[in-house]
CSV table of C-alpha atoms in Angstrom, one decimal:
chain,number,residue,atom,x,y,z
Q,20,MET,CA,157.2,219.0,68.9
Q,21,VAL,CA,161.0,219.0,68.8
Q,22,LYS,CA,161.1,219.2,72.5
Q,23,GLU,CA,158.8,216.2,72.9
Q,24,LEU,CA,160.8,214.2,70.5
Q,25,LEU,CA,164.0,215.0,72.3
Q,26,LEU,CA,162.4,214.1,75.6
Q,27,SER,CA,161.2,210.8,74.3
Q,28,LEU,CA,164.6,210.1,72.8
Q,29,LEU,CA,166.1,210.8,76.2
Q,30,LEU,CA,163.7,208.4,77.8
Q,31,VAL,CA,164.5,205.7,75.3
Q,32,ILE,CA,168.2,206.2,75.8
Q,33,SER,CA,167.8,205.9,79.6
Q,34,ILE,CA,166.1,202.5,79.4
Q,35,PRO,CA,169.2,200.4,79.7
Q,36,PHE,CA,170.4,202.4,82.7
Q,37,ALA,CA,167.1,202.1,84.4
Q,38,GLN,CA,167.2,198.3,84.1
Q,39,ALA,CA,170.8,198.0,85.3
Q,40,GLY,CA,169.6,198.3,88.9
Q,41,GLU,CA,171.2,195.0,90.1
Q,42,ALA,CA,171.7,195.1,93.8
Q,43,ALA,CA,175.1,196.2,94.8
Q,44,PRO,CA,177.4,193.5,96.2
Q,45,THR,CA,177.8,193.7,99.9
Q,46,SER,CA,181.1,191.9,100.3
Q,47,ASP,CA,184.4,192.9,98.9
Q,48,ASP,CA,185.3,189.4,97.6
Q,49,LEU,CA,184.5,189.9,93.9
Q,50,VAL,CA,185.0,186.3,93.0
Q,51,LEU,CA,182.5,185.2,95.7
Q,52,GLU,CA,180.1,187.9,94.7
Q,53,LYS,CA,180.2,186.8,91.1
Q,54,LYS,CA,179.5,183.3,92.1
Q,55,VAL,CA,176.6,184.4,94.4
Q,56,MET,CA,175.1,186.3,91.5
Q,57,ALA,CA,175.6,183.3,89.2
Q,58,VAL,CA,173.7,181.0,91.6
Q,59,SER,CA,171.1,183.7,92.3
Q,60,GLU,CA,170.3,184.0,88.6
Q,61,ASN,CA,168.9,180.4,88.7
Q,62,LEU,CA,166.6,181.2,91.6
Q,63,ARG,CA,163.2,182.8,91.2
Q,64,CYS,CA,162.2,185.6,93.5
Q,65,LEU,CA,159.0,184.4,95.1
Q,66,VAL,CA,157.7,187.9,95.8
Q,67,CYS,CA,158.2,189.3,92.3
Q,68,GLN,CA,157.8,186.1,90.4
Q,69,ASN,CA,159.3,187.0,87.0
Q,70,GLN,CA,162.6,188.2,88.4
Q,71,THR,CA,165.5,186.1,89.7
Q,72,ILE,CA,166.8,186.8,93.2
Q,73,ALA,CA,169.8,188.3,91.5
Q,74,ASP,CA,167.7,191.0,89.9
Q,75,SER,CA,165.3,191.7,92.7
Q,76,ASN,CA,165.7,194.0,95.6
Q,77,ALA,CA,162.8,192.6,97.5
Q,78,GLU,CA,163.7,191.9,101.1
Q,79,LEU,CA,163.3,188.2,100.7
Q,80,ALA,CA,165.6,188.2,97.7
Q,81,VAL,CA,168.2,190.0,99.7
Q,82,ASP,CA,167.9,187.4,102.5
Q,83,LEU,CA,168.1,184.5,100.0
Q,84,ARG,CA,171.2,186.0,98.4
Q,85,ASN,CA,172.7,186.3,101.8
Q,86,GLN,CA,171.9,182.7,102.4
Q,87,VAL,CA,173.5,181.7,99.1
Q,88,ARG,CA,176.6,183.7,100.0
Q,89,GLU,CA,176.9,182.0,103.3
Q,90,LYS,CA,176.5,178.6,101.8
Q,91,LEU,CA,179.1,179.3,99.2
Q,92,LYS,CA,181.4,180.5,101.8
Q,93,ALA,CA,180.8,177.3,103.7
Q,94,GLY,CA,182.0,175.5,100.6
Q,95,GLN,CA,178.7,174.2,99.3
Q,96,SER,CA,178.2,173.6,95.6
Q,97,GLU,CA,175.6,175.3,93.5
Q,98,GLU,CA,173.7,172.0,93.3
Q,99,ASP,CA,173.5,171.8,97.1
Q,100,ILE,CA,172.2,175.3,97.3
Q,101,LEU,CA,169.6,174.7,94.6
Q,102,LYS,CA,168.5,171.6,96.5
Q,103,TYR,CA,168.2,173.5,99.7
Q,104,MET,CA,166.0,176.1,98.1
Q,105,VAL,CA,163.8,173.5,96.4
Q,106,ALA,CA,163.3,171.7,99.7
Q,107,ARG,CA,161.8,174.9,101.1
Q,108,TYR,CA,160.1,176.7,98.2
Q,109,GLY,CA,159.5,173.9,95.7
Q,110,ASP,CA,160.4,173.5,92.1
Q,111,PHE,CA,158.9,176.9,91.4
Q,112,VAL,CA,162.0,178.5,92.9
Q,113,LEU,CA,164.1,177.3,90.0
Q,114,PHE,CA,164.1,179.8,87.2
Q,115,LYS,CA,164.8,177.1,84.6
Q,116,PRO,CA,162.4,174.1,85.1
Q,117,GLN,CA,164.0,170.8,85.7
Q,118,MET,CA,163.7,168.0,83.2
Q,119,LYS,CA,161.5,165.4,84.8
Q,120,SER,CA,158.3,163.5,84.0
Q,121,SER,CA,156.0,166.2,85.2
Q,122,THR,CA,157.7,168.8,83.0
Q,123,TRP,CA,158.0,166.8,79.8
Q,124,LEU,CA,155.0,168.5,78.4
Q,125,LEU,CA,156.5,171.9,79.1
Q,126,TRP,CA,159.8,171.0,77.5
Q,127,PHE,CA,158.6,169.0,74.5
Q,128,GLY,CA,155.1,170.5,74.1
Q,129,PRO,CA,156.2,173.1,71.6
Q,130,LEU,CA,158.2,170.6,69.6
Q,131,ILE,CA,155.2,168.2,69.5
Q,132,MET,CA,152.9,171.0,68.4
Q,133,LEU,CA,155.4,172.0,65.6
Q,134,LEU,CA,155.6,168.4,64.5
Q,135,GLY,CA,151.8,168.1,64.6
Q,136,GLY,CA,151.6,171.3,62.4
Q,137,VAL,CA,154.1,169.9,59.9
Q,138,TRP,CA,152.2,166.6,59.8
Q,139,ILE,CA,148.9,168.4,59.1
Q,140,LEU,CA,150.6,170.4,56.4
Q,141,ILE,CA,152.0,167.3,54.7
Q,142,VAL,CA,148.7,165.5,54.9
Q,143,ASN,CA,146.9,168.5,53.4
Q,144,LEU,CA,149.4,168.9,50.6
Q,145,ARG,CA,149.3,165.2,49.7
Q,146,GLN,CA,145.5,165.3,49.6
Q,147,ARG,CA,145.6,168.3,47.4
Q,148,ARG,CA,148.0,166.7,44.9
Q,149,LYS,CA,145.9,163.6,44.8
Q,150,LEU,CA,142.9,165.6,44.0
Q,151,GLN,CA,144.7,167.4,41.2
Q,152,LEU,CA,145.9,164.1,39.7
Q,153,GLN,CA,142.5,162.7,39.9
Q,154,ALA,CA,141.1,165.7,38.2
Q,155,HIS,CA,139.1,164.7,35.3
Q,156,VAL,CA,141.1,163.3,32.3
Q,157,LEU,CA,139.8,164.8,29.1
Q,158,SER,CA,138.4,162.6,26.4
Q,159,ALA,CA,139.6,163.3,22.8
Q,160,GLU,CA,136.4,165.2,22.0
Q,161,GLU,CA,136.7,167.4,25.1
Q,162,HIS,CA,140.3,168.0,24.3
Q,163,GLU,CA,139.5,169.3,20.9
Q,164,ARG,CA,136.8,171.6,22.2
Q,165,ALA,CA,139.1,172.9,24.8
Q,166,GLU,CA,141.7,173.7,22.2
Q,167,ILE,CA,139.2,175.6,20.1
Q,168,LEU,CA,138.1,177.6,23.1
Q,169,LEU,CA,141.6,178.4,24.2
Q,170,SER,CA,142.7,179.5,20.8
Q,171,ASP,CA,139.6,181.7,20.6
Q,172,THR,CA,140.4,183.4,23.8
Q,173,ILE,CA,144.0,184.0,22.8
Q,174,LYS,CA,142.8,185.8,19.7
Q,175,LYS,CA,140.2,187.8,21.5
Q,176,SER,CA,142.5,188.6,24.4
Q,177,ASP,CA,144.5,191.0,22.3
Q,178,VAL,CA,141.8,193.6,22.7
Q,179,PRO,CA,141.2,193.5,26.5
Q,180,GLU,CA,145.0,193.4,27.1
Q,181,ASN,CA,145.5,196.6,25.2
Q,182,THR,CA,142.8,198.3,27.2
Q,183,ALA,CA,144.3,197.0,30.4
Q,184,GLN,CA,147.6,198.5,29.4
Q,185,LYS,CA,146.0,201.8,28.6
Q,186,ASN,CA,144.3,201.8,32.0
Q,187,ILE,CA,147.6,201.3,33.7
Q,188,ALA,CA,149.2,204.0,31.7
Q,189,GLN,CA,146.4,206.4,32.6
Q,190,LYS,CA,146.7,205.5,36.2
Q,191,ASN,CA,150.4,206.2,36.2
Q,192,THR,CA,150.1,209.6,34.7
Q,193,LYS,CA,147.4,210.4,37.3
Q,194,GLU,CA,149.7,209.4,40.1
Q,195,GLN,CA,152.6,211.5,38.7
Q,196,SER,CA,150.5,214.6,38.4
M,17,MET,CA,131.2,169.6,57.6
M,18,LYS,CA,133.7,167.9,59.8
M,19,ARG,CA,136.2,170.6,58.9
M,20,THR,CA,134.2,173.5,60.2
M,21,PHE,CA,134.1,172.0,63.6
M,22,ILE,CA,137.9,171.8,64.0
M,23,PRO,CA,138.3,175.6,64.7
M,24,LEU,CA,135.4,175.5,67.0
M,25,ALA,CA,136.8,172.5,68.9
M,26,ILE,CA,140.2,174.3,69.2
M,27,PHE,CA,138.4,177.4,70.4
M,28,VAL,CA,136.5,175.5,73.1
M,29,VAL,CA,139.7,173.8,74.3
M,30,LEU,CA,141.4,177.2,74.6
M,31,VAL,CA,138.5,178.7,76.5
M,32,VAL,CA,138.5,175.8,78.9
M,33,PHE,CA,142.2,176.2,79.6
M,34,LEU,CA,142.0,179.9,79.9
M,35,TRP,CA,139.0,179.6,82.2
M,36,ILE,CA,140.9,177.3,84.5
M,37,GLY,CA,143.8,179.6,84.4
M,38,LEU,CA,141.7,182.5,85.6
M,39,THR,CA,140.6,180.6,88.7
M,40,LEU,CA,144.2,179.9,89.7
M,41,ASN,CA,146.1,182.2,91.9
M,42,PRO,CA,149.7,182.6,90.6
M,43,ARG,CA,150.8,183.8,94.0
M,44,GLU,CA,150.0,180.5,95.5
M,45,ILE,CA,152.9,178.2,95.2
M,46,PRO,CA,152.4,174.6,96.4
M,47,SER,CA,154.7,174.1,99.4
M,48,PRO,CA,157.0,171.1,99.2
M,49,LEU,CA,156.8,171.1,103.0
M,50,ILE,CA,153.2,169.7,103.2
M,51,GLY,CA,153.3,166.2,104.5
M,52,LYS,CA,156.8,166.7,105.9
M,53,SER,CA,158.0,167.3,109.4
M,54,ALA,CA,157.9,170.9,110.5
M,55,PRO,CA,161.5,172.2,110.2
M,56,ALA,CA,163.1,172.3,113.6
M,57,PHE,CA,164.1,175.6,115.2
M,58,LYS,CA,165.0,177.0,118.5
M,59,LEU,CA,164.1,180.7,118.9
M,60,VAL,CA,163.7,183.0,121.8
M,61,GLN,CA,160.2,184.1,122.6
M,62,LEU,CA,159.0,187.5,121.8
M,63,HIS,CA,157.9,188.4,125.3
M,64,GLU,CA,160.1,186.3,127.5
M,65,THR,CA,163.6,186.8,126.1
M,66,ASN,CA,165.2,184.2,128.4
M,67,LYS,CA,162.9,181.4,127.2
M,68,VAL,CA,163.1,179.5,123.9
M,69,ILE,CA,160.5,177.8,121.9
M,70,ALA,CA,161.0,174.8,119.6
M,71,PRO,CA,158.4,172.8,117.7
M,72,GLU,CA,159.4,169.6,119.5
M,73,HIS,CA,157.8,171.1,122.6
M,74,LEU,CA,154.4,170.9,120.9
M,75,ARG,CA,154.5,167.2,119.9
M,76,GLY,CA,151.2,165.5,120.7
M,77,LYS,CA,148.9,168.4,119.9
M,78,VAL,CA,147.5,169.9,116.8
M,79,TRP,CA,148.6,173.5,116.5
M,80,LEU,CA,148.7,176.5,114.2
M,81,LEU,CA,151.9,178.4,113.4
M,82,ASN,CA,151.0,181.8,112.2
M,83,VAL,CA,153.8,184.0,110.7
M,84,TRP,CA,153.2,187.6,111.4
M,85,ALA,CA,154.8,191.0,111.7
M,86,SER,CA,153.9,194.4,113.0
M,87,TRP,CA,154.9,195.9,109.6
M,88,CYS,CA,152.6,193.6,107.7
M,89,ALA,CA,149.3,195.2,106.7
M,90,THR,CA,147.6,192.0,105.6
M,91,CYS,CA,148.3,190.5,109.0
M,92,LEU,CA,146.0,193.1,110.5
M,93,GLN,CA,143.3,192.0,108.1
M,94,GLU,CA,143.3,188.4,109.4
M,95,HIS,CA,144.0,189.3,113.0
M,96,PRO,CA,140.5,189.5,114.3
M,97,LEU,CA,139.8,186.0,113.0
M,98,LEU,CA,142.9,184.6,114.9
M,99,VAL,CA,141.8,186.4,118.0
M,100,GLU,CA,138.4,184.8,117.7
M,101,LEU,CA,139.8,181.4,117.1
M,102,ALA,CA,141.9,181.8,120.2
M,103,ARG,CA,139.0,183.0,122.3
M,104,GLN,CA,137.0,180.0,121.4
M,105,ASN,CA,139.9,177.8,122.3
M,106,ILE,CA,139.6,175.8,119.2
M,107,VAL,CA,143.3,175.3,118.5
M,108,PRO,CA,146.5,176.5,120.1
M,109,ILE,CA,148.0,179.2,117.9
M,110,TYR,CA,151.7,180.0,118.1
M,111,GLY,CA,153.1,183.0,116.4
M,112,LEU,CA,156.3,183.4,114.4
M,113,ASN,CA,157.2,187.1,114.6
M,114,TYR,CA,159.0,187.5,111.3
M,115,LYS,CA,161.7,190.1,110.8
M,116,ASP,CA,160.2,192.5,113.3
M,117,GLN,CA,161.4,194.9,116.0
M,118,ARG,CA,160.7,193.3,119.3
M,119,ALA,CA,159.2,196.5,120.8
M,120,ALA,CA,157.0,197.1,117.7
M,121,GLY,CA,155.8,193.5,117.7
M,122,MET,CA,154.8,193.6,121.4
M,123,ALA,CA,153.1,197.0,121.0
M,124,TRP,CA,151.2,195.6,118.0
M,125,LEU,CA,149.9,192.7,120.0
M,126,GLN,CA,148.9,195.0,122.8
M,127,GLN,CA,147.0,197.2,120.5
M,128,HIS,CA,145.2,194.5,118.4
M,129,GLY,CA,144.9,191.6,120.8
M,130,ASN,CA,147.2,188.7,121.3
M,131,PRO,CA,145.8,185.4,120.0
M,132,TYR,CA,149.1,183.6,120.4
M,133,ILE,CA,150.0,181.3,123.3
M,134,LEU,CA,153.4,182.7,122.6
M,135,SER,CA,155.4,184.0,119.6
M,136,ALA,CA,158.8,183.0,118.5
M,137,TYR,CA,161.1,185.9,117.6
M,138,ASP,CA,162.7,185.4,114.2
M,139,LEU,CA,164.7,188.6,113.8
M,140,ASP,CA,166.7,187.7,110.7
M,141,GLY,CA,164.0,185.6,109.0
M,142,ARG,CA,166.1,182.5,109.0
M,143,VAL,CA,163.4,180.3,110.3
M,144,GLY,CA,161.0,181.9,107.9
M,145,ILE,CA,163.3,180.7,105.0
M,146,ASP,CA,163.3,177.2,106.5
M,147,TYR,CA,159.5,177.3,106.4
M,148,GLY,CA,159.5,178.6,102.8
M,149,VAL,CA,157.8,181.8,103.9
M,150,TYR,CA,157.7,184.3,101.1
M,151,GLY,CA,154.6,186.4,101.9
M,152,VAL,CA,153.5,187.3,105.4
M,153,PRO,CA,151.1,186.2,106.8
M,154,GLU,CA,151.3,182.5,106.4
M,155,THR,CA,149.6,179.9,108.5
M,156,PHE,CA,150.7,176.3,108.9
M,157,VAL,CA,148.6,173.5,110.4
M,158,ILE,CA,150.8,171.1,112.2
M,159,ASP,CA,149.6,167.7,113.5
M,160,LYS,CA,150.4,165.7,116.6
M,161,ALA,CA,153.4,164.1,115.0
M,162,GLY,CA,154.8,167.4,114.0
M,163,ILE,CA,153.9,167.1,110.3
M,164,ILE,CA,152.8,170.1,108.3
M,165,ARG,CA,149.4,169.3,107.0
M,166,HIS,CA,148.3,172.5,105.4
M,167,LYS,CA,149.6,175.9,104.6
M,168,VAL,CA,147.6,179.1,104.0
M,169,ILE,CA,149.5,181.9,102.1
M,170,GLY,CA,148.2,185.3,102.8
M,171,ALA,CA,145.4,186.3,105.1
M,172,ILE,CA,143.1,183.6,106.4
M,173,THR,CA,139.4,184.4,105.7
M,174,LEU,CA,136.3,183.2,107.3
M,175,GLU,CA,135.8,180.8,104.4
M,176,ILE,CA,139.2,179.3,104.8
M,177,VAL,CA,138.6,178.8,108.5
M,178,GLU,CA,135.2,177.2,108.0
M,179,ASP,CA,135.8,175.2,104.9
M,180,LYS,CA,139.4,174.1,105.4
M,181,LEU,CA,141.0,174.8,108.8
M,182,LEU,CA,138.2,173.7,111.2
M,183,PRO,CA,137.4,170.4,109.5
M,184,LEU,CA,141.1,169.6,109.2
M,185,ILE,CA,141.8,170.4,112.8
M,186,LYS,CA,138.9,168.3,113.9
M,187,GLU,CA,140.1,165.4,111.7
M,188,LEU,CA,143.6,165.7,113.0
M,189,ASN,CA,142.5,165.8,116.6
M,190,ASN,CA,140.4,162.7,116.2
M,191,GLY,CA,143.2,160.9,114.4
């Protein structure tokens, strides 16, 4: 049991190390490498779709990183490189979707849904309050009857309340034992 | 009464969306190259190393560009179909030998048959990137004006050939 626990603890501890498998930089120029990784982080790996080409070691990702490195060396901007990739692989290659008319639903959909939910909530609450206000207004006669009934219950309720307390007390002692 | 239908309606809408989602293939990414000129390249040929091939040479005919490699298992799956297409002389097929060893590529063709009029040799995969290749095999249909009209990602199947490629090639040849 202890052995298994230790083993699983070890596994849990090793998770961050297992994920830190970012591909090793191939050039010595650390500034350039940093920039390559920064640009690569915005590009989706098409082979392993939920990774960026910075995270992926797929062969195509390595090729594309090399392409990014070459273009940065040639003095191209990040924007140029993203354009170059989109021209070949489509918008899908961008890890963060662009803001344009075809992606409005994607960007604003959740907000619209939230607003819709709030609206439904408000309408519901208002309706409920209206119903409560409209609730039957008592006539003088009914009012009197209600009062009698209420005072009756208050007197009688002494008895059941006591029993209820007793019950609770009994339950407590049972649980303690 | 109206209220009880709302959850049902939401459920139906969800089912419809999920159903559509199931029929889509997430691996298939629409290529931005369709309807655009086939990217230019100039590569040496696989067999004749002193000769080059460029898409401009093929202006005026409808042709297929098939991206393949000897290391690609799925290529083998579609290969008999390509060989058959070539045998029937339906459409000229050109190969793009993608990130392959020359000797291995040539041996592979010798073993499995060579449906290609010729193959371009793309050792570093640079032309592949220009064509947006991310999974081999890929097949492009290119028209007389050098425009990419269709792209198949992954192995072609008999259905794809019959339902899509043959009618498209016929249409493009008549046009």
